[in-house]
Amino acid sequence: MIRAAVVMALVAVLVLAGTGCGSHPTTSTSQTPVPSENYGDILTSDGAPDIDPALQSLTAWAQRFTYASRSGIDDSTTHVTGMLLVPKGDPPAGGWRLVAFGHPSAGSLPGCAPSLSPTLLSSGPVVRALLEAGYAVAASDYQGLGPVDSIQDHTKRPPYHPYLDSTTVGYNVIDSVRAARALIARAGQSASDQWLAFGIGQGGQAVWAANELAANHGQGLTLLGAVAVSPAADIDGLADAAESGTLDTEQALDLQAFLAGLKNAYAGDFNLEDYRSGVVKEQWDALLACQGPSLEERARIAAQITPDDLRPRTPTAASTLRGYLRKSTLPQGPTQAPMLVIYGGQDPGIPAPWTERALDRACRMGDVIQIVRLPDDAADRLELPAALDWLGQRVNSVPAPNDCVGRTP
């Protein structure tokens, strides 16, 4: 309810196919999504025999799928792609425990989906670790990042990705769990209604938002805990940095993708020309590239961005941008389950003070959070063994540590 109020106030402005790893019968649904108003409904599903050998060695079967979810922009039903990977062996008592994995930023255009990559882009090592720990993994691509034919929803609206819109990716994460449970059931196995979440960067934002939304959108499911690594939580600072001309390259690319999402979401109500100039305007499409040789060209162009190229043209434009950013900034409300938040002073694009502001507000809302700030020279920025141990404790009903107790903002 708090999140809904913020939205209104501030914006007035993926039976199963085997991978070659298992013996499940091959059944593929139509590749043309059908209308669905039930969040988590499976629209298409196909085996994923091309996954990387390092993942395949741990996986009994894997599935690319399209499912129904919900837009955080206008509450419409959307079609989202993703990947389900189920580990080898038998499910534990009560069924497979699912981890909803939130991937870091992969781009903002259709075709940027990690599920299209055999290695899930940069996410392979984390997904392997989750499989090794015995979890089934549901990895949403988020709205608008899958192949165009898979994500075209029944409203016929061109698919788009509302980059850094926390509500949308939060819904996408929760509904990926519903879809994954349905896929597992089709295979004649069971999945627990208890689930966990693990996200990095934009995915950290996604699982944090899912934790806030679980009480109202996650009926029938029980979230046990969420790990958010370097979460894009408090993003208000992008407006201040744009106005002052202090955006670093990572922040400039994040802001550009955010602006592109706003233009797609709000069309005539959002004047993109108030926010782009110079090389950003001239090379807009090239700067949105997310794959192949075009990434080298993107990096070359990004190095040429000047402070003025993303500076709002007027104070009113800056204020409008700040309003849109606040609509997605976390927290928006209290979370349902404990969290582990891991961050460092060198997180790309997300300064530590931004994350700490979000943590201070979340603690004041009564959230239960274990907070780990890594030294700037930390070799393992994911703290993966500690994160896996934290997830295991939630499964085993160990009381969650709470660093919010006694925290002084």
CSV table of C-alpha atoms in Angstrom, one decimal:
chain,number,residue,atom,x,y,z
A,1,MET,CA,0.0,0.0,0.0
A,2,ILE,CA,2.9,2.4,0.8
A,3,ARG,CA,4.5,1.6,-2.6
A,4,ALA,CA,1.2,2.2,-4.4
A,5,ALA,CA,0.8,5.5,-2.7
A,6,VAL,CA,4.2,6.5,-3.7
A,7,VAL,CA,3.5,5.6,-7.3
A,8,MET,CA,0.3,7.6,-7.4
A,9,ALA,CA,1.9,10.6,-5.7
A,10,LEU,CA,5.1,10.8,-7.7
A,11,VAL,CA,3.9,9.9,-11.2
A,12,ALA,CA,0.9,12.2,-11.6
A,13,VAL,CA,4.3,12.0,-13.3
A,14,LEU,CA,10.8,-17.1,-19.3
A,15,VAL,CA,5.3,-30.9,-20.1
A,16,LEU,CA,9.2,-29.7,-19.9
A,17,ALA,CA,11.8,-30.5,-22.5
A,18,GLY,CA,15.0,-32.3,-21.4
A,19,THR,CA,18.4,-30.6,-21.9
A,20,GLY,CA,20.1,-33.9,-22.7
A,21,CYS,CA,20.9,-34.0,-19.0
A,22,GLY,CA,17.6,-35.7,-18.0
A,23,SER,CA,14.9,-38.0,-19.2
A,24,HIS,CA,11.9,-35.8,-18.9
A,25,PRO,CA,9.5,-36.0,-21.9
A,26,THR,CA,9.8,-33.3,-24.5
A,27,THR,CA,6.8,-31.1,-24.7
A,28,SER,CA,6.9,-27.6,-26.2
A,29,THR,CA,4.0,-25.2,-26.0
A,30,SER,CA,3.2,-22.8,-28.8
A,31,GLN,CA,5.7,-20.1,-29.4
A,32,THR,CA,3.0,-17.5,-29.8
A,33,PRO,CA,2.0,-16.3,-26.3
A,34,VAL,CA,-1.7,-16.5,-25.5
A,35,PRO,CA,-3.5,-13.9,-23.3
A,36,SER,CA,-3.3,-14.6,-19.6
A,37,GLU,CA,-4.4,-12.5,-16.6
A,38,ASN,CA,-3.0,-15.0,-14.0
A,39,TYR,CA,0.4,-13.9,-12.8
A,40,GLY,CA,2.9,-16.8,-13.2
A,41,ASP,CA,1.0,-18.6,-16.0
A,42,ILE,CA,3.2,-20.4,-18.4
A,43,LEU,CA,2.8,-19.1,-22.0
A,44,THR,CA,5.7,-20.9,-23.7
A,45,SER,CA,8.3,-23.4,-22.6
A,46,ASP,CA,11.2,-25.1,-24.4
A,47,GLY,CA,14.2,-27.1,-23.4
A,48,ALA,CA,17.6,-25.5,-23.2
A,49,PRO,CA,20.1,-28.0,-24.5
A,50,ASP,CA,22.6,-25.4,-25.3
A,51,ILE,CA,23.5,-24.3,-21.8
A,52,ASP,CA,27.1,-24.1,-20.9
A,53,PRO,CA,28.8,-27.4,-19.9
A,54,ALA,CA,29.6,-26.0,-16.5
A,55,LEU,CA,25.9,-25.5,-15.8
A,56,GLN,CA,24.8,-28.6,-17.7
A,57,SER,CA,27.0,-30.8,-15.4
A,58,LEU,CA,25.0,-29.7,-12.4
A,59,THR,CA,21.6,-29.6,-14.0
A,60,ALA,CA,19.0,-32.4,-14.4
A,61,TRP,CA,17.0,-30.3,-16.8
A,62,ALA,CA,16.6,-26.7,-17.8
A,63,GLN,CA,13.9,-24.8,-19.5
A,64,ARG,CA,13.5,-21.4,-21.2
A,65,PHE,CA,10.0,-20.1,-20.6
A,66,THR,CA,7.7,-17.2,-21.0
A,67,TYR,CA,5.2,-16.3,-18.2
A,68,ALA,CA,2.7,-13.7,-17.3
A,69,SER,CA,3.6,-11.0,-14.9
A,70,ARG,CA,2.6,-7.4,-14.0
A,71,SER,CA,3.9,-4.0,-15.0
A,72,GLY,CA,4.9,-1.7,-12.2
A,73,ILE,CA,4.2,1.3,-14.5
A,74,ASP,CA,0.5,0.7,-15.3
A,75,ASP,CA,-0.4,-2.6,-13.6
A,76,SER,CA,-1.1,-4.2,-17.0
A,77,THR,CA,-0.4,-7.9,-17.6
A,78,THR,CA,3.0,-8.4,-19.3
A,79,HIS,CA,4.9,-11.3,-20.8
A,80,VAL,CA,8.3,-12.0,-19.4
A,81,THR,CA,11.0,-14.6,-20.3
A,82,GLY,CA,13.3,-16.5,-18.0
A,83,MET,CA,15.2,-19.7,-17.3
A,84,LEU,CA,14.6,-22.6,-14.9
A,85,LEU,CA,17.4,-24.9,-13.9
A,86,VAL,CA,16.8,-27.9,-11.7
A,87,PRO,CA,19.7,-29.7,-10.0
A,88,LYS,CA,20.5,-33.3,-10.4
A,89,GLY,CA,19.1,-35.8,-7.8
A,90,ASP,CA,15.8,-36.1,-6.0
A,91,PRO,CA,13.9,-33.1,-4.5
A,92,PRO,CA,14.1,-32.8,-0.8
A,93,ALA,CA,11.2,-33.4,1.5
A,94,GLY,CA,8.6,-30.8,0.7
A,95,GLY,CA,9.8,-30.3,-2.9
A,96,TRP,CA,12.5,-28.3,-4.6
A,97,ARG,CA,13.4,-25.1,-2.8
A,98,LEU,CA,13.5,-22.3,-5.4
A,99,VAL,CA,15.9,-19.4,-5.4
A,100,ALA,CA,14.7,-16.6,-7.6
A,101,PHE,CA,17.8,-15.1,-9.1
A,102,GLY,CA,17.9,-11.4,-10.0
A,103,HIS,CA,20.6,-10.8,-12.7
A,104,PRO,CA,22.7,-7.6,-12.8
A,105,SER,CA,22.2,-5.1,-15.5
A,106,ALA,CA,22.3,-6.8,-18.9
A,107,GLY,CA,20.9,-3.9,-21.1
A,108,SER,CA,17.5,-2.4,-21.7
A,109,LEU,CA,16.5,-3.7,-25.2
A,110,PRO,CA,14.7,-6.9,-26.4
A,111,GLY,CA,17.4,-9.4,-27.0
A,112,CYS,CA,19.5,-8.4,-24.0
A,113,ALA,CA,18.1,-11.3,-21.9
A,114,PRO,CA,20.6,-13.5,-19.9
A,115,SER,CA,18.5,-16.6,-20.8
A,116,LEU,CA,19.6,-16.2,-24.4
A,117,SER,CA,23.2,-16.8,-23.3
A,118,PRO,CA,24.4,-20.4,-22.6
A,119,THR,CA,26.4,-19.0,-19.7
A,120,LEU,CA,23.6,-16.6,-18.5
A,121,LEU,CA,26.1,-13.8,-19.3
A,122,SER,CA,28.0,-12.9,-16.1
A,123,SER,CA,25.6,-14.9,-13.8
A,124,GLY,CA,26.8,-18.4,-14.5
A,125,PRO,CA,29.1,-18.7,-11.4
A,126,VAL,CA,26.4,-17.7,-9.0
A,127,VAL,CA,23.8,-19.9,-10.6
A,128,ARG,CA,26.3,-22.9,-10.5
A,129,ALA,CA,26.9,-22.2,-6.8
A,130,LEU,CA,23.1,-22.2,-6.1
A,131,LEU,CA,22.7,-25.5,-8.0
A,132,GLU,CA,25.6,-27.1,-6.1
A,133,ALA,CA,23.8,-26.1,-2.9
A,134,GLY,CA,20.7,-28.0,-4.0
A,135,TYR,CA,18.5,-25.2,-5.0
A,136,ALA,CA,16.4,-25.0,-8.2
A,137,VAL,CA,16.9,-21.6,-9.8
A,138,ALA,CA,14.3,-19.4,-11.4
A,139,ALA,CA,16.1,-16.6,-13.3
A,140,SER,CA,13.8,-13.9,-14.7
A,141,ASP,CA,15.0,-11.8,-17.6
A,142,TYR,CA,12.7,-9.0,-16.4
A,143,GLN,CA,10.1,-7.4,-18.6
A,144,GLY,CA,11.1,-6.5,-22.1
A,145,LEU,CA,14.6,-8.1,-22.3
A,146,GLY,CA,13.6,-11.4,-24.0
A,147,PRO,CA,13.2,-12.1,-27.8
A,148,VAL,CA,10.5,-9.8,-29.2
A,149,ASP,CA,8.2,-12.7,-30.3
A,150,SER,CA,8.2,-14.1,-26.8
A,151,ILE,CA,7.6,-11.0,-24.9
A,152,GLN,CA,4.9,-9.3,-27.1
A,153,ASP,CA,2.0,-9.1,-24.8
A,154,HIS,CA,-1.6,-9.4,-25.7
A,155,THR,CA,-2.1,-5.6,-25.5
A,156,LYS,CA,0.0,-5.4,-28.7
A,157,ARG,CA,2.0,-2.6,-27.0
A,158,PRO,CA,5.6,-2.8,-28.3
A,159,PRO,CA,7.7,-4.6,-25.6
A,160,TYR,CA,10.1,-2.4,-23.6
A,161,HIS,CA,12.2,-2.7,-20.4
A,162,PRO,CA,11.5,0.0,-17.7
A,163,TYR,CA,15.1,0.0,-16.6
A,164,LEU,CA,15.5,0.4,-12.8
A,165,ASP,CA,11.7,0.4,-12.2
A,166,SER,CA,11.8,-1.5,-8.9
A,167,THR,CA,8.2,-2.4,-8.8
A,168,THR,CA,8.2,-4.0,-12.3
A,169,VAL,CA,11.3,-6.2,-11.6
A,170,GLY,CA,9.9,-7.0,-8.1
A,171,TYR,CA,6.7,-8.4,-9.7
A,172,ASN,CA,8.8,-10.2,-12.3
A,173,VAL,CA,10.8,-12.0,-9.6
A,174,ILE,CA,7.8,-13.1,-7.6
A,175,ASP,CA,5.9,-14.3,-10.7
A,176,SER,CA,9.0,-16.3,-11.9
A,177,VAL,CA,8.7,-18.4,-8.8
A,178,ARG,CA,5.0,-19.1,-9.6
A,179,ALA,CA,6.0,-20.1,-13.2
A,180,ALA,CA,8.9,-22.2,-12.1
A,181,ARG,CA,6.7,-24.2,-9.6
A,182,ALA,CA,4.2,-24.8,-12.4
A,183,LEU,CA,7.0,-26.1,-14.7
A,184,ILE,CA,8.3,-28.4,-12.0
A,185,ALA,CA,4.8,-29.7,-11.4
A,186,ARG,CA,4.5,-30.5,-15.1
A,187,ALA,CA,7.6,-32.6,-14.8
A,188,GLY,CA,5.9,-34.7,-12.2
A,189,GLN,CA,8.0,-33.3,-9.3
A,190,SER,CA,7.1,-30.8,-6.6
A,191,ALA,CA,8.4,-27.5,-5.5
A,192,SER,CA,8.0,-26.0,-2.0
A,193,ASP,CA,5.9,-22.9,-1.6
A,194,GLN,CA,8.9,-21.5,0.4
A,195,TRP,CA,11.4,-19.6,-1.7
A,196,LEU,CA,14.5,-17.5,-1.4
A,197,ALA,CA,15.9,-14.7,-3.5
A,198,PHE,CA,19.5,-13.7,-4.6
A,199,GLY,CA,20.2,-10.6,-6.7
A,200,ILE,CA,23.1,-8.5,-7.8
A,201,GLY,CA,23.1,-4.9,-8.9
A,202,GLN,CA,19.8,-4.3,-10.7
A,203,GLY,CA,19.0,-7.8,-9.5
A,204,GLY,CA,19.7,-6.7,-5.9
A,205,GLN,CA,17.1,-4.0,-6.5
A,206,ALA,CA,14.7,-6.6,-7.9
A,207,VAL,CA,14.9,-9.0,-4.9
A,208,TRP,CA,14.7,-6.1,-2.4
A,209,ALA,CA,11.5,-4.9,-4.2
A,210,ALA,CA,10.1,-8.4,-4.3
A,211,ASN,CA,10.6,-8.7,-0.6
A,212,GLU,CA,8.6,-5.5,-0.1
A,213,LEU,CA,5.9,-6.6,-2.6
A,214,ALA,CA,5.6,-10.2,-1.3
A,215,ALA,CA,3.0,-9.5,1.3
A,216,ASN,CA,0.5,-8.2,-1.3
A,217,HIS,CA,1.7,-9.9,-4.6
A,218,GLY,CA,3.1,-13.1,-3.3
A,219,GLN,CA,0.0,-14.8,-1.9
A,220,GLY,CA,0.4,-18.6,-1.7
A,221,LEU,CA,4.2,-18.3,-1.5
A,222,THR,CA,6.4,-17.8,1.6
A,223,LEU,CA,9.6,-15.8,1.1
A,224,LEU,CA,12.2,-17.0,3.6
A,225,GLY,CA,14.9,-14.4,2.9
A,226,ALA,CA,16.6,-12.3,0.2
A,227,VAL,CA,20.3,-11.6,-0.5
A,228,ALA,CA,20.9,-8.2,-2.2
A,229,VAL,CA,24.5,-7.7,-3.4
A,230,SER,CA,25.4,-4.1,-4.5
A,231,PRO,CA,21.7,-3.3,-4.9
A,232,ALA,CA,20.6,-0.4,-7.0
A,233,ALA,CA,18.4,0.7,-4.1
A,234,ASP,CA,18.6,4.5,-3.6
A,235,ILE,CA,18.9,5.9,-7.1
A,236,ASP,CA,17.9,9.5,-6.3
A,237,GLY,CA,21.5,10.5,-6.6
A,238,LEU,CA,21.4,10.0,-10.4
A,239,ALA,CA,19.4,13.2,-10.7
A,240,ASP,CA,21.7,15.2,-8.4
A,241,ALA,CA,24.8,13.9,-10.3
A,242,ALA,CA,23.2,14.7,-13.7
A,243,GLU,CA,22.4,18.2,-12.6
A,244,SER,CA,25.8,18.8,-11.2
A,245,GLY,CA,27.7,17.1,-14.1
A,246,THR,CA,29.4,14.5,-11.8
A,247,LEU,CA,28.0,11.3,-13.4
A,248,ASP,CA,30.7,8.7,-13.9
A,249,THR,CA,30.6,6.5,-17.0
A,250,GLU,CA,28.6,3.7,-15.4
A,251,GLN,CA,26.1,6.2,-13.9
A,252,ALA,CA,25.7,7.9,-17.3
A,253,LEU,CA,24.9,4.7,-19.0
A,254,ASP,CA,22.4,3.8,-16.2
A,255,LEU,CA,20.7,7.1,-16.5
A,256,GLN,CA,20.5,6.9,-20.3
A,257,ALA,CA,18.8,3.4,-20.0
A,258,PHE,CA,16.5,4.8,-17.3
A,259,LEU,CA,15.5,7.7,-19.6
A,260,ALA,CA,14.9,5.3,-22.5
A,261,GLY,CA,12.6,3.3,-20.3
A,262,LEU,CA,10.7,6.5,-19.2
A,263,LYS,CA,10.2,7.5,-22.8
A,264,ASN,CA,8.8,4.0,-23.7
A,265,ALA,CA,6.6,3.9,-20.6
A,266,TYR,CA,5.2,7.5,-20.7
A,267,ALA,CA,5.5,8.4,-24.4
A,268,GLY,CA,4.2,11.9,-25.0
A,269,ASP,CA,4.1,12.7,-21.3
A,270,PHE,CA,7.9,12.5,-21.0
A,271,ASN,CA,10.1,14.9,-23.0
A,272,LEU,CA,13.3,13.1,-23.7
A,273,GLU,CA,14.9,16.1,-25.3
A,274,ASP,CA,15.0,17.8,-21.8
A,275,TYR,CA,17.7,15.3,-20.8
A,276,ARG,CA,20.0,14.5,-23.7
A,277,SER,CA,22.5,16.5,-25.7
A,278,GLY,CA,25.8,16.0,-27.5
A,279,VAL,CA,27.2,12.6,-28.1
A,280,VAL,CA,24.4,11.0,-26.0
A,281,LYS,CA,21.8,12.3,-28.4
A,282,GLU,CA,23.8,11.7,-31.5
A,283,GLN,CA,24.7,8.1,-30.5
A,284,TRP,CA,21.6,7.2,-28.5
A,285,ASP,CA,21.0,3.8,-30.1
A,286,ALA,CA,24.7,2.8,-30.0
A,287,LEU,CA,24.9,3.6,-26.3
A,288,LEU,CA,22.0,1.2,-25.7
A,289,ALA,CA,23.8,-1.8,-27.3
A,290,CYS,CA,24.0,-4.9,-25.1
A,291,GLN,CA,25.7,-7.7,-27.1
A,292,GLY,CA,28.3,-8.6,-29.6
A,293,PRO,CA,31.0,-6.4,-31.3
A,294,SER,CA,28.7,-3.4,-30.7
A,295,LEU,CA,29.7,-3.4,-27.0
A,296,GLU,CA,33.2,-2.3,-27.9
A,297,GLU,CA,31.8,0.6,-29.9
A,298,ARG,CA,29.5,1.4,-27.0
A,299,ALA,CA,32.4,1.6,-24.6
A,300,ARG,CA,34.3,3.9,-27.0
A,301,ILE,CA,31.4,6.3,-27.3
A,302,ALA,CA,30.6,6.2,-23.6
A,303,ALA,CA,34.1,7.5,-22.8
A,304,GLN,CA,33.2,10.6,-24.8
A,305,ILE,CA,30.2,11.6,-22.7
A,306,THR,CA,30.6,15.1,-21.2
A,307,PRO,CA,28.9,16.5,-18.1
A,308,ASP,CA,26.5,18.5,-20.3
A,309,ASP,CA,25.3,15.5,-22.4
A,310,LEU,CA,22.9,14.2,-19.7
A,311,ARG,CA,22.4,17.4,-17.7
A,312,PRO,CA,18.7,18.3,-17.4
A,313,ARG,CA,18.0,21.5,-19.4
A,314,THR,CA,16.0,23.2,-16.6
A,315,PRO,CA,15.4,23.0,-12.9
A,316,THR,CA,11.9,21.8,-13.7
A,317,ALA,CA,13.3,19.0,-15.8
A,318,ALA,CA,15.6,18.0,-13.0
A,319,SER,CA,12.8,18.0,-10.5
A,320,THR,CA,10.7,15.8,-12.9
A,321,LEU,CA,13.6,13.4,-13.2
A,322,ARG,CA,14.0,13.3,-9.5
A,323,GLY,CA,10.3,12.4,-9.1
A,324,TYR,CA,10.6,9.4,-11.5
A,325,LEU,CA,13.7,8.2,-9.7
A,326,ARG,CA,12.0,8.4,-6.3
A,327,LYS,CA,9.2,6.3,-7.6
A,328,SER,CA,11.7,3.5,-8.0
A,329,THR,CA,14.1,4.3,-5.1
A,330,LEU,CA,14.1,1.7,-2.3
A,331,PRO,CA,12.8,1.2,0.3
A,332,GLN,CA,9.2,2.0,-0.6
A,333,GLY,CA,7.8,0.1,2.3
A,334,PRO,CA,8.7,-2.6,4.9
A,335,THR,CA,9.9,-6.0,3.7
A,336,GLN,CA,8.3,-9.4,4.5
A,337,ALA,CA,11.4,-11.5,5.1
A,338,PRO,CA,14.9,-10.9,6.4
A,339,MET,CA,17.6,-9.6,4.1
A,340,LEU,CA,21.3,-9.8,3.7
A,341,VAL,CA,22.7,-6.7,2.0
A,342,ILE,CA,26.3,-6.8,0.8
A,343,TYR,CA,27.9,-3.8,-0.7
A,344,GLY,CA,31.2,-2.0,-1.0
A,345,GLY,CA,32.7,1.4,-1.5
A,346,GLN,CA,33.7,0.5,-5.1
A,347,ASP,CA,30.3,-0.8,-6.3
A,348,PRO,CA,30.0,0.2,-10.0
A,349,GLY,CA,27.7,3.2,-10.3
A,350,ILE,CA,26.3,2.8,-6.7
A,351,PRO,CA,28.3,4.9,-4.2
A,352,ALA,CA,28.2,3.4,-0.7
A,353,PRO,CA,26.5,6.5,0.8
A,354,TRP,CA,23.5,5.9,-1.5
A,355,THR,CA,23.2,2.3,-0.3
A,356,GLU,CA,23.6,3.4,3.3
A,357,ARG,CA,20.8,5.9,3.0
A,358,ALA,CA,18.5,3.1,1.8
A,359,LEU,CA,19.6,0.9,4.7
A,360,ASP,CA,18.9,3.7,7.2
A,361,ARG,CA,15.4,4.2,5.9
A,362,ALA,CA,14.7,0.4,5.8
A,363,CYS,CA,15.9,0.0,9.3
A,364,ARG,CA,13.6,2.7,10.5
A,365,MET,CA,10.7,0.8,8.8
A,366,GLY,CA,11.5,-2.2,11.1
A,367,ASP,CA,13.2,-4.4,8.5
A,368,VAL,CA,15.5,-7.2,9.6
A,369,ILE,CA,18.8,-6.8,7.8
A,370,GLN,CA,22.3,-8.2,8.1
A,371,ILE,CA,24.5,-5.5,6.7
A,372,VAL,CA,28.0,-6.4,5.3
A,373,ARG,CA,30.1,-3.5,3.9
A,374,LEU,CA,33.1,-4.9,2.2
A,375,PRO,CA,36.5,-3.2,2.2
A,376,ASP,CA,37.3,-1.5,-1.1
A,377,ASP,CA,40.0,-4.0,-1.9
A,378,ALA,CA,37.8,-7.1,-1.2
A,379,ALA,CA,38.7,-9.9,-3.6
A,380,ASP,CA,35.2,-11.5,-3.5
A,381,ARG,CA,32.7,-8.8,-3.9
A,382,LEU,CA,29.8,-11.3,-3.8
A,383,GLU,CA,30.8,-13.0,-0.5
A,384,LEU,CA,29.2,-16.1,-2.0
A,385,PRO,CA,30.1,-18.6,0.7
A,386,ALA,CA,28.7,-16.3,3.4
A,387,ALA,CA,25.6,-15.6,1.3
A,388,LEU,CA,24.9,-19.3,0.7
A,389,ASP,CA,25.4,-20.0,4.4
A,390,TRP,CA,22.9,-17.2,5.2
A,391,LEU,CA,20.3,-18.7,2.8
A,392,GLY,CA,20.8,-22.1,4.4
A,393,GLN,CA,20.1,-20.7,7.8
A,394,ARG,CA,16.8,-19.3,6.6
A,395,VAL,CA,15.8,-22.7,5.3
A,396,ASN,CA,16.7,-24.2,8.6
A,397,SER,CA,14.7,-21.6,10.6
A,398,VAL,CA,17.8,-20.1,12.3
A,399,PRO,CA,16.9,-16.6,13.6
A,400,ALA,CA,18.2,-14.0,11.2
A,401,PRO,CA,20.9,-11.5,12.4
A,402,ASN,CA,19.6,-8.0,12.5
A,403,ASP,CA,22.2,-5.2,12.2
A,404,CYS,CA,19.3,-2.6,12.3
A,405,VAL,CA,19.1,-3.0,16.0
A,406,GLY,CA,20.8,0.0,17.6
A,407,ARG,CA,21.8,1.4,14.1
A,408,THR,CA,22.1,5.1,14.2
A,409,PRO,CA,21.5,6.7,10.8
